[in-house]
Short mmCIF file of C-alpha atoms and ligand atoms in Angstrom, two decimals:
data_model
loop_
_atom_site.label_atom_id
_atom_site.label_comp_id
_atom_site.label_asym_id
_atom_site.label_seq_id
_atom_site.Cartn_x
_atom_site.Cartn_y
_atom_site.Cartn_z
CA UNK A 108 2.02 -8.70 20.03
CA UNK A 109 5.32 -8.67 17.48
CA UNK A 110 6.89 -5.72 16.50
CA UNK A 111 6.14 -6.64 12.27
CA UNK A 112 7.42 -4.25 9.48
CA UNK A 113 4.69 -4.09 6.16
CA UNK A 114 4.82 -2.80 2.65
CA UNK A 115 2.58 1.02 1.75
CA UNK A 116 2.30 2.47 -1.07
CA UNK A 117 0.55 5.65 -1.67
CA UNK A 118 -1.23 5.02 -4.90
CA UNK A 119 -1.11 8.03 -7.55
CA UNK A 120 -4.18 10.18 -6.89
CA UNK A 121 -2.33 10.96 -3.60
CA UNK A 122 0.89 11.77 -4.48
CA UNK A 123 -1.60 13.31 -7.25
CA UNK A 124 -2.89 15.32 -4.64
CA UNK A 125 -0.22 16.30 -2.29
CA UNK A 126 -0.90 14.27 0.77
CA UNK A 127 1.88 12.47 1.16
CA UNK A 128 2.77 13.82 4.80
CA UNK A 129 -0.85 13.48 6.00
CA UNK A 130 -0.17 10.10 5.57
CA UNK A 131 2.83 9.48 7.18
CA UNK A 132 1.69 11.40 10.05
CA UNK A 133 -1.61 9.35 10.07
CA UNK A 134 1.43 6.48 10.51
CA UNK A 135 3.18 8.12 12.39
CA UNK A 136 0.48 9.24 15.42
CA UNK A 137 -0.79 5.46 15.08
CA UNK A 138 2.60 3.87 16.38
CA UNK A 139 4.14 3.37 12.74
CA UNK A 140 6.90 4.34 11.96
CA UNK A 141 8.71 4.87 8.59
CA UNK A 142 11.83 2.52 8.57
CA UNK A 143 12.32 2.84 4.58
CA UNK A 144 11.21 4.37 1.20
CA UNK A 145 11.57 5.79 -1.52
CA UNK A 146 9.01 7.75 -4.30
CA UNK A 147 9.00 5.69 -7.83
CA UNK A 148 7.69 6.11 -11.32
CA UNK A 149 7.04 1.54 -11.56
CA UNK A 150 6.85 0.31 -14.94
CA UNK A 151 4.27 -1.95 -16.83
CA UNK A 152 6.33 -4.79 -15.52
CA UNK A 153 6.85 -3.37 -12.15
CA UNK A 154 3.32 -3.43 -11.15
CA UNK A 155 2.09 -5.37 -13.02
CA UNK A 156 4.74 -7.82 -11.11
CA UNK A 157 3.84 -6.25 -7.57
CA UNK A 158 -0.23 -7.03 -8.60
CA UNK A 159 0.43 -10.72 -10.02
CA UNK A 160 -1.97 -12.43 -7.13
CA UNK A 161 -4.72 -10.61 -8.80
CA UNK A 162 -3.43 -11.18 -12.78
CA UNK A 163 -6.84 -12.92 -13.89
CA UNK A 164 -8.80 -10.23 -11.68
CA UNK A 165 -11.66 -8.35 -14.11
CA UNK A 166 -9.88 -4.67 -12.90
CA UNK A 167 -6.20 -5.92 -13.45
CA UNK A 168 -5.53 -4.05 -16.52
CA UNK A 169 -6.60 -0.70 -14.71
CA UNK A 170 -5.09 -0.98 -11.90
CA UNK A 171 -1.87 -1.23 -14.13
CA UNK A 172 -2.83 1.49 -16.16
CA UNK A 173 -3.66 3.32 -12.68
CA UNK A 174 -0.72 1.84 -11.05
CA UNK A 175 1.68 3.82 -13.74
CA UNK A 176 0.03 6.24 -14.66
CA UNK A 177 2.46 8.13 -12.13
CA UNK A 178 5.13 8.23 -9.32
CA UNK A 179 4.06 6.60 -5.96
CA UNK A 180 6.23 6.79 -2.42
CA UNK A 181 6.96 3.19 -1.35
CA UNK A 182 7.91 2.23 2.26
CA UNK A 183 8.20 0.00 4.92
CA UNK A 184 6.34 0.18 8.40
CA UNK A 185 7.39 -1.22 11.65
CA UNK A 186 5.12 -1.16 15.22
CA UNK A 187 3.58 -3.60 16.63
CA UNK A 188 0.83 -5.87 14.58
CA UNK A 189 2.58 -3.45 11.68
CA UNK A 190 0.21 -5.26 9.37
CA UNK A 191 -3.13 -5.17 10.76
CA UNK A 192 -2.53 -1.63 12.07
CA UNK A 193 -1.91 -0.72 8.73
CA UNK A 194 -4.79 -2.23 7.14
CA UNK A 195 -6.88 -0.47 9.99
CA UNK A 196 -6.00 3.28 9.35
CA UNK A 197 -6.29 2.17 4.95
CA UNK A 198 -9.71 1.67 5.88
CA UNK A 199 -11.62 -0.94 3.18
CA UNK A 200 -10.72 -1.06 0.20
CA UNK A 201 -14.17 1.32 -1.38
CA UNK A 202 -14.04 4.46 -0.13
CA UNK A 203 -17.29 4.71 -0.13
CA UNK A 204 -17.01 1.78 2.23
CA UNK A 205 -14.23 2.26 4.27
CA UNK A 206 -15.58 3.81 8.35
CA UNK A 207 -14.83 7.75 8.65
CA UNK A 208 -11.81 9.17 9.34
CA UNK A 209 -9.85 5.67 7.03
CA UNK A 210 -7.47 7.45 4.89
CA UNK A 211 -8.78 5.31 2.28
CA UNK A 212 -12.39 7.48 3.18
CA UNK A 213 -10.57 11.58 3.81
CA UNK A 214 -8.57 10.77 0.90
CA UNK A 215 -9.60 7.97 -2.13
CA UNK A 216 -12.18 9.34 -4.41
CA UNK A 217 -13.09 5.54 -6.25
CA UNK A 218 -12.50 1.53 -6.05
CA UNK A 219 -10.08 2.04 -8.44
CA UNK A 220 -8.52 5.56 -7.71
CA UNK A 221 -8.08 4.83 -2.88
CA UNK A 222 -5.00 6.03 -2.38
CA UNK A 223 -3.22 3.04 -0.65
CA UNK A 224 -1.38 -0.40 -0.67
CA UNK A 225 -1.06 -2.64 2.40
CA UNK A 226 0.18 -5.78 2.59
CA UNK A 227 -3.17 -8.39 4.00
CA UNK A 228 -0.58 -10.85 5.48
CA UNK A 229 2.53 -11.85 7.80
CA UNK A 230 3.57 -14.36 4.24
CA UNK A 231 3.08 -11.11 1.25
CA UNK A 232 4.77 -8.52 3.99
CA UNK A 233 7.63 -10.67 3.05
CA UNK A 234 7.71 -11.26 -0.31
CA UNK A 235 6.12 -7.52 -0.87
CA UNK A 236 8.87 -6.03 1.57
CA UNK A 237 11.06 -7.90 -0.37
CA UNK A 238 9.59 -6.93 -3.44
CA UNK A 239 10.82 -2.75 -3.31
CA UNK A 240 13.52 -3.72 -1.05
CA UNK A 241 15.48 -6.67 -1.99
CA UNK A 242 17.37 -7.45 1.09
CA UNK A 243 15.66 -5.55 3.98
CA UNK A 244 14.96 -8.30 6.69
CA UNK A 245 12.22 -9.37 7.85
CA UNK A 246 10.98 -11.91 10.52
CA UNK A 247 7.17 -11.64 10.10
CA UNK A 248 5.19 -14.94 11.69
P1 LIG B 551 -6.93 -4.21 -1.31
O1 LIG B 551 -5.85 -2.90 -1.23
O2 LIG B 551 -7.95 -2.98 0.07
O3 LIG B 551 -5.44 -4.68 -0.48
P2 LIG B 551 -7.82 -5.95 -3.03
O4 LIG B 551 -5.90 -5.95 -2.48
O5 LIG B 551 -8.65 -6.22 -2.84
O6 LIG B 551 -7.68 -4.71 -2.33
O7 LIG B 551 -7.78 -5.56 -4.27
C1 LIG B 551 -6.16 -5.06 -5.04
C2 LIG B 551 -6.24 -2.74 -5.42
O8 LIG B 551 -7.34 -3.04 -7.15
C3 LIG B 551 -7.20 -1.90 -4.98
O9 LIG B 551 -7.10 -1.98 -4.03
C4 LIG B 551 -7.92 -2.60 -5.67
O10 LIG B 551 -7.35 0.23 -6.03
C5 LIG B 551 -8.61 -2.98 -7.26
N1 LIG B 551 -9.85 -4.26 -7.27
C6 LIG B 551 -9.58 -4.13 -5.99
N2 LIG B 551 -11.32 -5.14 -6.51
C7 LIG B 551 -11.74 -4.23 -7.02
C8 LIG B 551 -12.93 -3.94 -8.14
N3 LIG B 551 -13.71 -4.77 -8.08
N4 LIG B 551 -13.08 -2.94 -9.11
C9 LIG B 551 -11.49 -2.06 -10.18
N5 LIG B 551 -10.49 -2.29 -9.12
C10 LIG B 551 -10.46 -2.10 -7.96
MG1 LIG B 552 -5.21 -5.84 -0.74
#
């Protein structure tokens, strides 16, 4: 077990629903600390750069349009196995397939508007944390 840092985003649908606090409370009651945070209206370039790995996917344009449709809340979470723990709390990408009690099952409507983002591996966590919090140290192996 190792203390890790991961990047989390509360997407525009969940910010609009006024459930930032409820989602933060899931992190806090499951051993994850918010160690950096900011609310931001992403530009198209911000969102395209962040999701560059999905550039060739058919849903890329819709994903970017959605991510810039309103402000997002961006945070770095820290804790034991933070990357996997956050993914577990988020639930499956498609909220209809997400396990009961997960953030996506409870707060998301569709695969497009699915409430949260979370890094999926140590390498992506490192890249994603520095994308929004340049200079922040990450030691995930
Ligand atoms: P996750 O966010 O669970 O890591 P992915 O990295 O595969 O999922 O995809 C990034 C985001 O792109 C998803 O959260 C979702 O908003 C969107 N997405 C993924 N697959 C689809 C799809 N088949 N149709 C529409 N949107 C999708
Ligand atoms: Mg992903």
